[in-house]
Amino acid sequence: MESITYYIAILLLFILGFIVVKKVASCLIKSIVTIILLAAMAAIYLLYLR
């Protein structure tokens, strides 16, 4: 049950990141947001789902 919560958190991060990237026009900012989201997803995976 605890793993489902983290999968939902990752999904929400992905959706929120997608919305932010669609709104922002600059390629540099898109890259930074993408890197931050990937780092957050990797941290959640490594800390909680392993």
mmCIF file with all atom_site columns, N, CA and C in Angstrom:
data_model
loop_
_atom_site.group_PDB
_atom_site.id
_atom_site.type_symbol
_atom_site.label_atom_id
_atom_site.label_alt_id
_atom_site.label_comp_id
_atom_site.label_asym_id
_atom_site.label_entity_id
_atom_site.label_seq_id
_atom_site.pdbx_PDB_ins_code
_atom_site.Cartn_x
_atom_site.Cartn_y
_atom_site.Cartn_z
_atom_site.occupancy
_atom_site.B_iso_or_equiv
_atom_site.pdbx_formal_charge
_atom_site.auth_seq_id
_atom_site.auth_comp_id
_atom_site.auth_asym_id
_atom_site.auth_atom_id
_atom_site.pdbx_PDB_model_num
ATOM 1   N N  . MET A 1 1  ? 0.826  -1.203 0.000   1.00 0.00 ? 1  MET A N  1
ATOM 2   C CA . MET A 1 1  ? 0.000  0.000  0.000   1.00 0.00 ? 1  MET A CA 1
ATOM 3   C C  . MET A 1 1  ? 0.863  1.257  0.000   1.00 0.00 ? 1  MET A C  1
ATOM 4   N N  . GLU A 1 2  ? 1.993  1.202  0.694   1.00 0.00 ? 2  GLU A N  1
ATOM 5   C CA . GLU A 1 2  ? 2.870  2.350  0.765   1.00 0.00 ? 2  GLU A CA 1
ATOM 6   C C  . GLU A 1 2  ? 3.489  2.657  -0.597  1.00 0.00 ? 2  GLU A C  1
ATOM 7   N N  . SER A 1 3  ? 3.793  1.623  -1.370  1.00 0.00 ? 3  SER A N  1
ATOM 8   C CA . SER A 1 3  ? 4.387  1.817  -2.689  1.00 0.00 ? 3  SER A CA 1
ATOM 9   C C  . SER A 1 3  ? 3.430  2.542  -3.629  1.00 0.00 ? 3  SER A C  1
ATOM 10  N N  . ILE A 1 4  ? 2.149  2.265  -3.495  1.00 0.00 ? 4  ILE A N  1
ATOM 11  C CA . ILE A 1 4  ? 1.158  2.917  -4.351  1.00 0.00 ? 4  ILE A CA 1
ATOM 12  C C  . ILE A 1 4  ? 1.190  4.429  -4.143  1.00 0.00 ? 4  ILE A C  1
ATOM 13  N N  . THR A 1 5  ? 1.378  4.859  -2.903  1.00 0.00 ? 5  THR A N  1
ATOM 14  C CA . THR A 1 5  ? 1.449  6.288  -2.605  1.00 0.00 ? 5  THR A CA 1
ATOM 15  C C  . THR A 1 5  ? 2.612  6.937  -3.337  1.00 0.00 ? 5  THR A C  1
ATOM 16  N N  . TYR A 1 6  ? 3.756  6.266  -3.357  1.00 0.00 ? 6  TYR A N  1
ATOM 17  C CA . TYR A 1 6  ? 4.918  6.832  -4.027  1.00 0.00 ? 6  TYR A CA 1
ATOM 18  C C  . TYR A 1 6  ? 4.749  6.823  -5.545  1.00 0.00 ? 6  TYR A C  1
ATOM 19  N N  . TYR A 1 7  ? 4.118  5.792  -6.088  1.00 0.00 ? 7  TYR A N  1
ATOM 20  C CA . TYR A 1 7  ? 3.836  5.783  -7.520  1.00 0.00 ? 7  TYR A CA 1
ATOM 21  C C  . TYR A 1 7  ? 2.894  6.920  -7.898  1.00 0.00 ? 7  TYR A C  1
ATOM 22  N N  . ILE A 1 8  ? 1.917  7.192  -7.049  1.00 0.00 ? 8  ILE A N  1
ATOM 23  C CA . ILE A 1 8  ? 1.001  8.308  -7.295  1.00 0.00 ? 8  ILE A CA 1
ATOM 24  C C  . ILE A 1 8  ? 1.762  9.629  -7.221  1.00 0.00 ? 8  ILE A C  1
ATOM 25  N N  . ALA A 1 9  ? 2.690  9.750  -6.264  1.00 0.00 ? 9  ALA A N  1
ATOM 26  C CA . ALA A 1 9  ? 3.489  10.977 -6.148  1.00 0.00 ? 9  ALA A CA 1
ATOM 27  C C  . ALA A 1 9  ? 4.334  11.188 -7.404  1.00 0.00 ? 9  ALA A C  1
ATOM 28  N N  . ILE A 1 10 ? 4.933  10.118 -7.915  1.00 0.00 ? 10 ILE A N  1
ATOM 29  C CA . ILE A 1 10 ? 5.728  10.225 -9.141  1.00 0.00 ? 10 ILE A CA 1
ATOM 30  C C  . ILE A 1 10 ? 4.844  10.635 -10.308 1.00 0.00 ? 10 ILE A C  1
ATOM 31  N N  . LEU A 1 11 ? 3.656  10.053 -10.403 1.00 0.00 ? 11 LEU A N  1
ATOM 32  C CA . LEU A 1 11 ? 2.731  10.397 -11.477 1.00 0.00 ? 11 LEU A CA 1
ATOM 33  C C  . LEU A 1 11 ? 2.318  11.865 -11.391 1.00 0.00 ? 11 LEU A C  1
ATOM 34  N N  . LEU A 1 12 ? 2.031  12.352 -10.176 1.00 0.00 ? 12 LEU A N  1
ATOM 35  C CA . LEU A 1 12 ? 1.664  13.755 -10.009 1.00 0.00 ? 12 LEU A CA 1
ATOM 36  C C  . LEU A 1 12 ? 2.814  14.686 -10.365 1.00 0.00 ? 12 LEU A C  1
ATOM 37  N N  . LEU A 1 13 ? 4.045  14.310 -9.996  1.00 0.00 ? 13 LEU A N  1
ATOM 38  C CA . LEU A 1 13 ? 5.209  15.106 -10.383 1.00 0.00 ? 13 LEU A CA 1
ATOM 39  C C  . LEU A 1 13 ? 5.340  15.169 -11.893 1.00 0.00 ? 13 LEU A C  1
ATOM 40  N N  . PHE A 1 14 ? 5.131  14.047 -12.552 1.00 0.00 ? 14 PHE A N  1
ATOM 41  C CA . PHE A 1 14 ? 5.233  13.994 -14.005 1.00 0.00 ? 14 PHE A CA 1
ATOM 42  C C  . PHE A 1 14 ? 4.178  14.890 -14.656 1.00 0.00 ? 14 PHE A C  1
ATOM 43  N N  . ILE A 1 15 ? 2.944  14.811 -14.184 1.00 0.00 ? 15 ILE A N  1
ATOM 44  C CA . ILE A 1 15 ? 1.856  15.621 -14.746 1.00 0.00 ? 15 ILE A CA 1
ATOM 45  C C  . ILE A 1 15 ? 2.111  17.105 -14.501 1.00 0.00 ? 15 ILE A C  1
ATOM 46  N N  . LEU A 1 16 ? 2.527  17.452 -13.280 1.00 0.00 ? 16 LEU A N  1
ATOM 47  C CA . LEU A 1 16 ? 2.809  18.843 -12.954 1.00 0.00 ? 16 LEU A CA 1
ATOM 48  C C  . LEU A 1 16 ? 3.961  19.367 -13.812 1.00 0.00 ? 16 LEU A C  1
ATOM 49  N N  . GLY A 1 17 ? 4.985  18.561 -13.977 1.00 0.00 ? 17 GLY A N  1
ATOM 50  C CA . GLY A 1 17 ? 6.110  18.965 -14.822 1.00 0.00 ? 17 GLY A CA 1
ATOM 51  C C  . GLY A 1 17 ? 5.702  19.162 -16.264 1.00 0.00 ? 17 GLY A C  1
ATOM 52  N N  . PHE A 1 18 ? 4.839  18.291 -16.765 1.00 0.00 ? 18 PHE A N  1
ATOM 53  C CA . PHE A 1 18 ? 4.355  18.412 -18.135 1.00 0.00 ? 18 PHE A CA 1
ATOM 54  C C  . PHE A 1 18 ? 3.586  19.713 -18.327 1.00 0.00 ? 18 PHE A C  1
ATOM 55  N N  . ILE A 1 19 ? 2.745  20.051 -17.359 1.00 0.00 ? 19 ILE A N  1
ATOM 56  C CA . ILE A 1 19 ? 1.968  21.293 -17.445 1.00 0.00 ? 19 ILE A CA 1
ATOM 57  C C  . ILE A 1 19 ? 2.889  22.506 -17.409 1.00 0.00 ? 19 ILE A C  1
ATOM 58  N N  . VAL A 1 20 ? 3.891  22.476 -16.518 1.00 0.00 ? 20 VAL A N  1
ATOM 59  C CA . VAL A 1 20 ? 4.821  23.603 -16.412 1.00 0.00 ? 20 VAL A CA 1
ATOM 60  C C  . VAL A 1 20 ? 5.604  23.759 -17.709 1.00 0.00 ? 20 VAL A C  1
ATOM 61  N N  . VAL A 1 21 ? 6.077  22.652 -18.259 1.00 0.00 ? 21 VAL A N  1
ATOM 62  C CA . VAL A 1 21 ? 6.863  22.708 -19.488 1.00 0.00 ? 21 VAL A CA 1
ATOM 63  C C  . VAL A 1 21 ? 6.011  23.217 -20.650 1.00 0.00 ? 21 VAL A C  1
ATOM 64  N N  . LYS A 1 22 ? 4.745  22.849 -20.707 1.00 0.00 ? 22 LYS A N  1
ATOM 65  C CA . LYS A 1 22 ? 3.872  23.332 -21.779 1.00 0.00 ? 22 LYS A CA 1
ATOM 66  C C  . LYS A 1 22 ? 3.656  24.848 -21.677 1.00 0.00 ? 22 LYS A C  1
ATOM 67  N N  . LYS A 1 23 ? 3.641  25.385 -20.455 1.00 0.00 ? 23 LYS A N  1
ATOM 68  C CA . LYS A 1 23 ? 3.391  26.812 -20.264 1.00 0.00 ? 23 LYS A CA 1
ATOM 69  C C  . LYS A 1 23 ? 4.632  27.659 -20.518 1.00 0.00 ? 23 LYS A C  1
ATOM 70  N N  . VAL A 1 24 ? 5.803  27.096 -20.253 1.00 0.00 ? 24 VAL A N  1
ATOM 71  C CA . VAL A 1 24 ? 7.043  27.863 -20.343 1.00 0.00 ? 24 VAL A CA 1
ATOM 72  C C  . VAL A 1 24 ? 7.621  27.720 -21.746 1.00 0.00 ? 24 VAL A C  1
ATOM 73  N N  . ALA A 1 25 ? 8.102  28.811 -22.309 1.00 0.00 ? 25 ALA A N  1
ATOM 74  C CA . ALA A 1 25 ? 8.555  28.783 -23.696 1.00 0.00 ? 25 ALA A CA 1
ATOM 75  C C  . ALA A 1 25 ? 10.061 28.550 -23.838 1.00 0.00 ? 25 ALA A C  1
ATOM 76  N N  . SER A 1 26 ? 10.842 28.944 -22.865 1.00 0.00 ? 26 SER A N  1
ATOM 77  C CA . SER A 1 26 ? 12.294 28.891 -22.997 1.00 0.00 ? 26 SER A CA 1
ATOM 78  C C  . SER A 1 26 ? 12.817 27.459 -22.923 1.00 0.00 ? 26 SER A C  1
ATOM 79  N N  . CYS A 1 27 ? 13.690 27.124 -23.850 1.00 0.00 ? 27 CYS A N  1
ATOM 80  C CA . CYS A 1 27 ? 14.253 25.775 -23.912 1.00 0.00 ? 27 CYS A CA 1
ATOM 81  C C  . CYS A 1 27 ? 15.130 25.490 -22.699 1.00 0.00 ? 27 CYS A C  1
ATOM 82  N N  . LEU A 1 28 ? 15.863 26.490 -22.222 1.00 0.00 ? 28 LEU A N  1
ATOM 83  C CA . LEU A 1 28 ? 16.737 26.307 -21.065 1.00 0.00 ? 28 LEU A CA 1
ATOM 84  C C  . LEU A 1 28 ? 15.918 25.989 -19.820 1.00 0.00 ? 28 LEU A C  1
ATOM 85  N N  . ILE A 1 29 ? 14.820 26.701 -19.623 1.00 0.00 ? 29 ILE A N  1
ATOM 86  C CA . ILE A 1 29 ? 13.975 26.458 -18.456 1.00 0.00 ? 29 ILE A CA 1
ATOM 87  C C  . ILE A 1 29 ? 13.328 25.085 -18.557 1.00 0.00 ? 29 ILE A C  1
ATOM 88  N N  . LYS A 1 30 ? 12.919 24.675 -19.759 1.00 0.00 ? 30 LYS A N  1
ATOM 89  C CA . LYS A 1 30 ? 12.360 23.334 -19.947 1.00 0.00 ? 30 LYS A CA 1
ATOM 90  C C  . LYS A 1 30 ? 13.376 22.272 -19.544 1.00 0.00 ? 30 LYS A C  1
ATOM 91  N N  . SER A 1 31 ? 14.617 22.470 -19.925 1.00 0.00 ? 31 SER A N  1
ATOM 92  C CA . SER A 1 31 ? 15.660 21.512 -19.589 1.00 0.00 ? 31 SER A CA 1
ATOM 93  C C  . SER A 1 31 ? 15.877 21.443 -18.082 1.00 0.00 ? 31 SER A C  1
ATOM 94  N N  . ILE A 1 32 ? 15.901 22.584 -17.424 1.00 0.00 ? 32 ILE A N  1
ATOM 95  C CA . ILE A 1 32 ? 16.106 22.618 -15.975 1.00 0.00 ? 32 ILE A CA 1
ATOM 96  C C  . ILE A 1 32 ? 14.950 21.933 -15.254 1.00 0.00 ? 32 ILE A C  1
ATOM 97  N N  . VAL A 1 33 ? 13.720 22.222 -15.656 1.00 0.00 ? 33 VAL A N  1
ATOM 98  C CA . VAL A 1 33 ? 12.550 21.593 -15.038 1.00 0.00 ? 33 VAL A CA 1
ATOM 99  C C  . VAL A 1 33 ? 12.586 20.087 -15.248 1.00 0.00 ? 33 VAL A C  1
ATOM 100 N N  . THR A 1 34 ? 12.942 19.651 -16.429 1.00 0.00 ? 34 THR A N  1
ATOM 101 C CA . THR A 1 34 ? 13.018 18.219 -16.721 1.00 0.00 ? 34 THR A CA 1
ATOM 102 C C  . THR A 1 34 ? 14.067 17.543 -15.847 1.00 0.00 ? 34 THR A C  1
ATOM 103 N N  . ILE A 1 35 ? 15.227 18.155 -15.706 1.00 0.00 ? 35 ILE A N  1
ATOM 104 C CA . ILE A 1 35 ? 16.289 17.581 -14.876 1.00 0.00 ? 35 ILE A CA 1
ATOM 105 C C  . ILE A 1 35 ? 15.858 17.510 -13.416 1.00 0.00 ? 35 ILE A C  1
ATOM 106 N N  . ILE A 1 36 ? 15.207 18.540 -12.911 1.00 0.00 ? 36 ILE A N  1
ATOM 107 C CA . ILE A 1 36 ? 14.731 18.542 -11.525 1.00 0.00 ? 36 ILE A CA 1
ATOM 108 C C  . ILE A 1 36 ? 13.700 17.441 -11.311 1.00 0.00 ? 36 ILE A C  1
ATOM 109 N N  . LEU A 1 37 ? 12.758 17.297 -12.243 1.00 0.00 ? 37 LEU A N  1
ATOM 110 C CA . LEU A 1 37 ? 11.739 16.260 -12.107 1.00 0.00 ? 37 LEU A CA 1
ATOM 111 C C  . LEU A 1 37 ? 12.351 14.859 -12.163 1.00 0.00 ? 37 LEU A C  1
ATOM 112 N N  . LEU A 1 38 ? 13.288 14.643 -13.072 1.00 0.00 ? 38 LEU A N  1
ATOM 113 C CA . LEU A 1 38 ? 13.938 13.341 -13.141 1.00 0.00 ? 38 LEU A CA 1
ATOM 114 C C  . LEU A 1 38 ? 14.717 13.045 -11.869 1.00 0.00 ? 38 LEU A C  1
ATOM 115 N N  . ALA A 1 39 ? 15.380 14.050 -11.307 1.00 0.00 ? 39 ALA A N  1
ATOM 116 C CA . ALA A 1 39 ? 16.108 13.861 -10.055 1.00 0.00 ? 39 ALA A CA 1
ATOM 117 C C  . ALA A 1 39 ? 15.152 13.529 -8.908  1.00 0.00 ? 39 ALA A C  1
ATOM 118 N N  . ALA A 1 40 ? 14.007 14.197 -8.864  1.00 0.00 ? 40 ALA A N  1
ATOM 119 C CA . ALA A 1 40 ? 13.025 13.925 -7.812  1.00 0.00 ? 40 ALA A CA 1
ATOM 120 C C  . ALA A 1 40 ? 12.461 12.516 -7.946  1.00 0.00 ? 40 ALA A C  1
ATOM 121 N N  . MET A 1 41 ? 12.159 12.097 -9.176  1.00 0.00 ? 41 MET A N  1
ATOM 122 C CA . MET A 1 41 ? 11.651 10.746 -9.390  1.00 0.00 ? 41 MET A CA 1
ATOM 123 C C  . MET A 1 41 ? 12.700 9.699  -9.029  1.00 0.00 ? 41 MET A C  1
ATOM 124 N N  . ALA A 1 42 ? 13.952 9.952  -9.383  1.00 0.00 ? 42 ALA A N  1
ATOM 125 C CA . ALA A 1 42 ? 15.031 9.016  -9.054  1.00 0.00 ? 42 ALA A CA 1
ATOM 126 C C  . ALA A 1 42 ? 15.216 8.933  -7.543  1.00 0.00 ? 42 ALA A C  1
ATOM 127 N N  . ALA A 1 43 ? 15.128 10.065 -6.859  1.00 0.00 ? 43 ALA A N  1
ATOM 128 C CA . ALA A 1 43 ? 15.282 10.075 -5.401  1.00 0.00 ? 43 ALA A CA 1
ATOM 129 C C  . ALA A 1 43 ? 14.154 9.279  -4.739  1.00 0.00 ? 43 ALA A C  1
ATOM 130 N N  . ILE A 1 44 ? 12.924 9.469  -5.199  1.00 0.00 ? 44 ILE A N  1
ATOM 131 C CA . ILE A 1 44 ? 11.801 8.721  -4.636  1.00 0.00 ? 44 ILE A CA 1
ATOM 132 C C  . ILE A 1 44 ? 11.987 7.239  -4.880  1.00 0.00 ? 44 ILE A C  1
ATOM 133 N N  . TYR A 1 45 ? 12.435 6.878  -6.059  1.00 0.00 ? 45 TYR A N  1
ATOM 134 C CA . TYR A 1 45 ? 12.653 5.459  -6.372  1.00 0.00 ? 45 TYR A CA 1
ATOM 135 C C  . TYR A 1 45 ? 13.744 4.871  -5.486  1.00 0.00 ? 45 TYR A C  1
ATOM 136 N N  . LEU A 1 46 ? 14.860 5.556  -5.406  1.00 0.00 ? 46 LEU A N  1
ATOM 137 C CA . LEU A 1 46 ? 15.995 5.015  -4.656  1.00 0.00 ? 46 LEU A CA 1
ATOM 138 C C  . LEU A 1 46 ? 15.741 4.976  -3.151  1.00 0.00 ? 46 LEU A C  1
ATOM 139 N N  . LEU A 1 47 ? 15.045 5.982  -2.633  1.00 0.00 ? 47 LEU A N  1
ATOM 140 C CA . LEU A 1 47 ? 14.841 6.053  -1.192  1.00 0.00 ? 47 LEU A CA 1
ATOM 141 C C  . LEU A 1 47 ? 13.674 5.202  -0.691  1.00 0.00 ? 47 LEU A C  1
ATOM 142 N N  . TYR A 1 48 ? 12.629 5.053  -1.492  1.00 0.00 ? 48 TYR A N  1
ATOM 143 C CA . TYR A 1 48 ? 11.416 4.445  -0.988  1.00 0.00 ? 48 TYR A CA 1
ATOM 144 C C  . TYR A 1 48 ? 10.993 3.161  -1.694  1.00 0.00 ? 48 TYR A C  1
ATOM 145 N N  . LEU A 1 49 ? 11.291 3.013  -2.953  1.00 0.00 ? 49 LEU A N  1
ATOM 146 C CA . LEU A 1 49 ? 10.739 1.876  -3.698  1.00 0.00 ? 49 LEU A CA 1
ATOM 147 C C  . LEU A 1 49 ? 11.730 0.721  -3.847  1.00 0.00 ? 49 LEU A C  1
ATOM 148 N N  . ARG A 1 50 ? 12.979 0.932  -3.522  1.00 0.00 ? 50 ARG A N  1
ATOM 149 C CA . ARG A 1 50 ? 13.972 -0.131 -3.632  1.00 0.00 ? 50 ARG A CA 1
ATOM 150 C C  . ARG A 1 50 ? 13.924 -1.091 -2.493  1.00 0.00 ? 50 ARG A C  1
#
